[in-house]
mmCIF file of C-alpha atoms in Angstrom:
data_model
loop_
_atom_site.group_PDB
_atom_site.id
_atom_site.type_symbol
_atom_site.label_atom_id
_atom_site.label_comp_id
_atom_site.label_asym_id
_atom_site.label_seq_id
_atom_site.Cartn_x
_atom_site.Cartn_y
_atom_site.Cartn_z
ATOM 1 C CA MET K 17 82.796 102.634 85.711
ATOM 2 C CA ASN K 18 86.495 102.524 86.618
ATOM 3 C CA ALA K 19 87.439 105.359 87.539
ATOM 4 C CA PRO K 20 90.833 106.883 85.302
ATOM 5 C CA ALA K 21 94.044 106.122 86.418
ATOM 6 C CA VAL K 22 96.175 108.725 87.921
ATOM 7 C CA ARG K 23 98.606 109.993 85.833
ATOM 8 C CA GLY K 24 99.549 106.822 84.376
ATOM 9 C CA ARG K 25 99.212 104.918 87.255
ATOM 10 C CA LEU K 26 97.219 102.083 88.488
ATOM 11 C CA GLY K 27 95.381 103.036 91.714
ATOM 12 C CA ARG K 28 94.292 100.237 94.397
ATOM 13 C CA ALA K 29 91.003 101.678 94.525
ATOM 14 C CA GLU K 30 90.631 101.827 90.520
ATOM 15 C CA VAL K 31 91.870 97.805 90.427
ATOM 16 C CA GLU K 32 89.395 96.386 93.678
ATOM 17 C CA SER K 33 86.051 98.444 91.339
ATOM 18 C CA LEU K 34 87.461 95.959 88.202
ATOM 19 C CA VAL K 35 87.447 92.923 90.945
ATOM 20 C CA ARG K 36 83.838 94.130 91.686
ATOM 21 C CA GLU K 37 82.120 94.681 88.770
ATOM 22 C CA TRP K 38 83.525 91.603 86.640
ATOM 23 C CA HIS K 39 82.036 89.636 89.079
ATOM 24 C CA GLY K 40 79.056 91.879 89.008
ATOM 25 C CA GLY K 41 79.398 91.686 84.879
ATOM 26 C CA LEU K 42 79.367 87.442 84.873
ATOM 27 C CA ALA K 43 76.186 86.972 88.005
ATOM 28 C CA ARG K 44 74.091 89.400 85.662
ATOM 29 C CA HIS K 45 75.004 87.916 82.566
ATOM 30 C CA VAL K 46 75.349 90.601 81.294
ATOM 31 C CA ASP K 47 76.744 90.807 76.751
ATOM 32 C CA VAL K 48 80.403 89.203 76.349
ATOM 33 C CA ALA K 49 81.576 91.879 74.924
ATOM 34 C CA GLU K 50 81.746 94.210 78.324
ATOM 35 C CA LEU K 51 83.305 91.069 79.451
ATOM 36 C CA ARG K 52 85.851 91.252 76.842
ATOM 37 C CA GLY K 53 86.709 94.735 77.136
ATOM 38 C CA ARG K 54 87.643 94.333 80.303
ATOM 39 C CA LEU K 55 90.375 91.957 80.047
ATOM 40 C CA VAL K 56 93.953 92.191 77.753
ATOM 41 C CA ARG K 57 94.639 92.332 73.818
ATOM 42 C CA SER K 58 97.115 89.834 73.485
ATOM 43 C CA GLY K 59 98.582 87.947 76.353
ATOM 44 C CA LEU K 60 95.710 86.372 77.688
ATOM 45 C CA LEU K 61 95.862 83.509 80.628
ATOM 46 C CA LEU K 62 92.236 82.335 82.434
ATOM 47 C CA ARG K 63 92.285 79.665 84.435
ATOM 48 C CA LEU K 64 88.739 79.328 85.557
ATOM 49 C CA PRO K 65 86.574 75.562 87.216
ATOM 50 C CA GLY K 66 86.770 73.975 83.944
ATOM 51 C CA ALA K 67 88.308 75.607 81.470
ATOM 52 C CA THR K 68 91.676 77.266 80.598
ATOM 53 C CA VAL K 69 90.984 80.318 78.497
ATOM 54 C CA ARG K 70 94.357 82.324 76.322
ATOM 55 C CA ASP K 71 92.248 85.166 73.838
ATOM 56 C CA GLY K 72 88.316 86.203 73.654
ATOM 57 C CA GLU K 73 87.252 83.759 71.779
ATOM 58 C CA GLN K 74 88.070 81.123 74.057
ATOM 59 C CA PHE K 75 86.762 82.983 76.725
ATOM 60 C CA ALA K 76 83.109 84.181 74.655
ATOM 61 C CA SER K 77 83.336 80.389 74.617
ATOM 62 C CA TRP K 78 82.827 79.610 78.149
ATOM 63 C CA TYR K 79 80.193 82.363 79.425
ATOM 64 C CA ARG K 80 78.577 80.579 76.794
ATOM 65 C CA GLU K 81 78.535 77.095 78.505
ATOM 66 C CA LEU K 82 78.368 79.173 81.962
ATOM 67 C CA SER K 83 75.352 81.033 81.096
ATOM 68 C CA ASP K 84 73.176 78.051 79.619
ATOM 69 C CA SER K 85 74.538 75.528 82.434
ATOM 70 C CA CYS K 86 74.315 78.124 85.433
ATOM 71 C CA PHE K 87 70.857 81.054 86.484
ATOM 72 C CA ASP K 88 70.617 82.937 89.462
ATOM 73 C CA GLN K 89 73.772 83.179 89.891
ATOM 74 C CA ARG K 90 75.327 84.867 93.271
ATOM 75 C CA ARG K 91 78.832 86.205 93.507
ATOM 76 C CA ASP K 92 80.053 88.035 96.504
ATOM 77 C CA VAL K 93 83.073 89.315 97.024
ATOM 78 C CA LEU K 94 84.205 88.771 100.611
ATOM 79 C CA SER K 95 87.871 90.236 100.111
ATOM 80 C CA VAL K 96 90.286 91.979 97.978
ATOM 81 C CA GLU K 97 93.698 92.256 98.539
ATOM 82 C CA VAL K 98 96.057 94.638 96.237
ATOM 83 C CA ASP K 99 99.363 94.679 95.772
ATOM 84 C CA LEU K 100 100.592 97.291 93.331
ATOM 85 C CA VAL K 101 103.716 96.137 92.369
ATOM 86 C CA SER K 102 105.171 98.866 89.998
ATOM 87 C CA PRO K 103 102.816 102.089 88.316
ATOM 88 C CA LEU K 104 101.414 99.761 85.518
ATOM 89 C CA HIS K 105 100.733 96.478 88.004
ATOM 90 C CA ALA K 106 99.056 95.158 90.513
ATOM 91 C CA GLU K 107 98.995 91.428 92.220
ATOM 92 C CA VAL K 108 95.323 90.206 93.020
ATOM 93 C CA THR K 109 94.087 88.329 95.706
ATOM 94 C CA VAL K 110 90.017 87.460 95.192
ATOM 95 C CA THR K 111 87.786 85.020 97.593
ATOM 96 C CA LEU K 112 84.745 85.045 96.448
ATOM 97 C CA MET K 113 81.501 82.943 98.065
ATOM 98 C CA TRP K 114 79.956 81.857 94.101
ATOM 99 C CA GLU K 115 76.196 80.283 94.347
ATOM 100 C CA SER K 116 73.689 79.317 91.452
ATOM 101 C CA ARG K 117 71.310 77.213 89.973
ATOM 102 C CA ARG K 118 71.781 74.525 87.701
ATOM 103 C CA TRP K 119 71.122 72.283 85.295
ATOM 104 C CA GLN K 120 72.249 69.126 83.420
ATOM 105 C CA ARG K 121 70.760 67.367 80.554
ATOM 106 C CA PRO K 122 68.607 64.680 81.961
ATOM 107 C CA ALA K 123 67.582 66.128 84.969
ATOM 108 C CA PRO K 124 64.288 66.789 85.741
ATOM 109 C CA ARG K 125 64.942 69.970 87.899
ATOM 110 C CA SER K 126 67.686 72.016 88.710
ATOM 111 C CA ARG K 127 70.468 71.763 91.563
ATOM 112 C CA TRP K 128 71.376 74.880 93.916
ATOM 113 C CA THR K 129 75.908 75.053 93.983
ATOM 114 C CA GLY K 130 78.020 77.077 95.887
ATOM 115 C CA CYS K 131 81.484 77.258 96.569
ATOM 116 C CA LEU K 132 84.616 79.566 98.412
ATOM 117 C CA LEU K 133 86.878 80.186 94.934
ATOM 118 C CA THR K 134 89.986 81.965 96.024
ATOM 119 C CA GLU K 135 92.214 83.531 92.420
ATOM 120 C CA GLN K 136 95.180 85.453 91.899
ATOM 121 C CA TRP K 137 94.751 88.120 89.967
ATOM 122 C CA LEU K 138 97.567 90.117 87.896
ATOM 123 C CA VAL K 139 96.298 93.302 86.645
ATOM 124 C CA VAL K 140 97.368 96.029 84.243
ATOM 125 C CA LEU K 141 97.048 99.467 82.685
ATOM 126 C CA GLN K 142 96.065 99.349 79.384
ATOM 127 C CA ASP K 143 94.261 102.455 77.093
ATOM 128 C CA GLY K 144 93.986 103.976 80.515
ATOM 129 C CA ALA K 145 92.541 101.737 82.533
ATOM 130 C CA PRO K 146 92.866 98.508 84.616
ATOM 131 C CA ARG K 147 93.146 95.114 81.985
ATOM 132 C CA ILE K 148 93.148 91.681 83.592
ATOM 133 C CA ARG K 149 95.902 89.902 82.447
ATOM 134 C CA THR K 150 95.906 86.845 84.711
ATOM 135 C CA LEU K 151 93.380 84.948 86.573
ATOM 136 C CA VAL K 152 94.006 81.824 88.457
ATOM 137 C CA THR K 153 91.305 79.974 90.563
ATOM 138 C CA THR K 154 93.656 78.615 93.485
ATOM 139 C CA THR K 155 91.366 76.840 95.509
ATOM 140 C CA THR K 156 87.584 75.524 94.616
ATOM 141 C CA GLN K 157 86.099 74.332 98.560
ATOM 142 C CA PRO K 158 82.262 73.529 97.710
ATOM 143 C CA LEU K 159 79.713 75.118 100.524
ATOM 144 C CA PRO K 160 78.286 72.281 102.988
ATOM 145 C CA GLY K 161 75.616 70.423 100.917
ATOM 146 C CA SER K 162 76.518 71.625 97.650
ATOM 147 C CA PRO K 163 77.749 68.633 94.858
ATOM 148 C CA PRO K 164 81.139 70.429 93.291
ATOM 149 C CA PRO K 165 80.105 72.636 90.759
ATOM 150 C CA LEU K 166 81.039 72.744 86.468
ATOM 151 C CA GLY K 167 82.206 69.100 87.176
ATOM 152 C CA ALA K 168 83.490 66.648 89.025
ATOM 153 C CA ALA K 169 86.022 67.462 91.669
ATOM 154 C CA ALA K 170 89.012 66.434 90.589
ATOM 155 C CA ARG K 171 88.163 67.875 86.868
ATOM 156 C CA LEU K 172 87.926 71.207 89.006
ATOM 157 C CA ARG K 173 91.568 70.648 90.935
ATOM 158 C CA GLN K 174 93.148 69.976 87.993
ATOM 159 C CA ALA K 175 91.790 72.891 85.825
ATOM 160 C CA ALA K 176 92.411 75.084 89.121
ATOM 161 C CA GLY K 177 95.720 73.548 89.006
ATOM 162 C CA VAL K 178 96.015 72.641 92.110
ATOM 163 C CA ALA K 179 96.648 69.695 94.802
ATOM 164 C CA ASP K 180 94.089 67.617 96.395
ATOM 165 C CA GLY K 181 93.448 68.427 99.605
ATOM 166 C CA GLN K 182 91.958 67.813 102.660
ATOM 167 C CA PRO K 183 87.973 69.079 102.466
ATOM 168 C CA VAL K 184 87.682 72.114 105.807
ATOM 169 C CA GLU K 185 83.895 73.175 106.790
ATOM 170 C CA ILE K 186 83.332 76.484 106.114
ATOM 171 C CA SER K 187 80.584 78.493 107.094
ATOM 172 C CA ARG K 188 78.228 81.536 105.067
ATOM 173 C CA PRO K 189 79.651 84.653 106.273
ATOM 174 C CA ALA K 190 77.259 86.878 108.369
ATOM 175 C CA GLY K 191 74.865 88.579 106.783
ATOM 176 C CA THR K 192 74.326 87.118 102.973
ATOM 177 C CA THR K 193 71.196 84.715 102.204
ATOM 178 C CA SER K 194 71.344 81.864 100.293
ATOM 179 C CA LEU K 195 69.944 80.552 97.388
ATOM 180 C CA ALA K 196 70.099 76.922 98.643
ATOM 181 C CA ASP K 197 67.313 78.038 100.355
ATOM 182 C CA THR K 198 65.270 77.684 96.734
ATOM 183 C CA ALA K 199 66.040 74.512 96.453
ATOM 184 C CA GLN K 200 63.399 71.831 95.000
ATOM 185 C CA PRO K 201 63.114 68.680 97.807
ATOM 186 C CA ALA K 202 65.335 66.001 97.105
ATOM 187 C CA ASP K 203 62.036 63.352 95.999
ATOM 188 C CA THR K 204 60.115 66.448 93.678
ATOM 189 C CA ALA K 205 60.775 65.534 89.985
ATOM 190 C CA GLY K 206 59.912 68.276 87.566
ATOM 191 C CA PRO K 207 61.691 70.627 85.216
ATOM 192 C CA ALA K 208 64.017 73.006 86.067
ATOM 193 C CA THR K 209 62.827 76.201 86.927
ATOM 194 C CA THR K 210 64.541 79.292 87.959
ATOM 195 C CA ALA K 211 64.343 80.650 91.554
ATOM 196 C CA GLN K 212 65.082 84.190 92.767
ATOM 197 C CA PRO K 213 67.396 84.966 96.294
ATOM 198 C CA ALA K 214 65.680 83.421 98.781
ATOM 199 C CA ASP K 215 66.098 85.914 101.699
ATOM 200 C CA THR K 216 66.269 84.119 104.629
ATOM 201 C CA ALA K 217 69.664 82.559 106.022
ATOM 202 C CA SER K 218 70.933 79.527 104.917
ATOM 203 C CA THR K 219 70.048 76.355 107.578
ATOM 204 C CA ALA K 220 73.216 74.924 107.321
ATOM 205 C CA ASP K 221 75.530 77.736 107.705
ATOM 206 C CA THR K 222 76.270 75.837 111.185
ATOM 207 C CA ALA K 223 79.770 74.986 110.169
ATOM 208 C CA SER K 224 83.069 77.153 111.549
ATOM 209 C CA THR K 225 85.346 79.629 109.303
ATOM 210 C CA ALA K 226 88.030 77.899 108.212
ATOM 211 C CA GLN K 227 90.763 79.078 105.735
ATOM 212 C CA PRO K 228 90.892 77.213 102.644
ATOM 213 C CA ALA K 229 94.359 76.151 102.237
ATOM 214 C CA GLY K 230 96.636 77.295 99.203
ATOM 215 C CA THR K 231 95.919 80.836 99.381
ATOM 216 C CA THR K 232 98.961 82.281 100.079
ATOM 217 C CA GLY K 233 102.116 82.743 98.325
ATOM 218 C CA GLN K 234 100.799 81.942 95.007
ATOM 219 C CA ARG K 235 101.183 84.160 91.723
ATOM 220 C CA PRO K 236 98.937 84.173 89.090
ATOM 221 C CA GLY K 237 100.183 80.845 86.869
ATOM 222 C CA GLY K 238 103.163 79.944 88.777
ATOM 223 C CA GLY K 239 105.867 81.702 89.808
ATOM 224 C CA ASP K 240 107.097 85.390 90.964
ATOM 225 C CA ALA K 241 105.350 87.622 88.750
ATOM 226 C CA ARG K 242 107.753 90.266 89.516
ATOM 227 C CA GLU K 243 110.276 88.479 87.418
ATOM 228 C CA SER K 244 108.039 88.722 84.232
ATOM 229 C CA ARG K 245 107.121 92.350 85.342
ATOM 230 C CA GLY K 246 109.228 93.770 82.344
ATOM 231 C CA GLU K 247 107.335 91.582 80.081
ATOM 232 C CA LEU K 248 103.971 92.486 80.904
ATOM 233 C CA VAL K 249 103.442 95.779 80.156
ATOM 234 C CA ALA K 250 100.178 96.127 78.003
ATOM 235 C CA SER K 251 101.204 96.848 74.159
#
């Protein structure tokens, strides 16, 4: 649970806790009500791969689709940078590695997919707890050997609001494991199956790490959040 805000102020630790609880809940497929409780009541904007969400019902629809098509999810939060821009607001940059087994009809089997994501968050204090007001996926870079998750690359970049960029090589951070090691061979047909994450490191982890393009200088939803800070006070 999030630690209570001190004297009506957001704290760095509770904002970081919100980020990790959010992605942990998505990975575990928790009840949608638990995740909706971490969102603001109004003024919501989530620009997620494949969807733009502006209220709780739209989020529930996106979450159902994600849960139905993607399983054995892993969401490794690699970094959380918190900028406490006021007692009631925090701007957050999140970098995470997302992996899943995904099945799409009429494929005979599931397929591993993975990507490196960068997100820009705006967190506000509401009812004494931090809530997500804005979450924008700013970059989506498939991991080596992975197809673009949740649709074609062009659709992903359009949904994320970023321009096409040159591909970069990305290696898995040291100490992490891969769901790719459990994927069925490409020439093996069979029904989709659910596999547990492997305990061994991926054999594809030989590429050098590069920073995704466009991860700096961008505010959630575009523009400078400080200009409209007064409008973001949760009601």
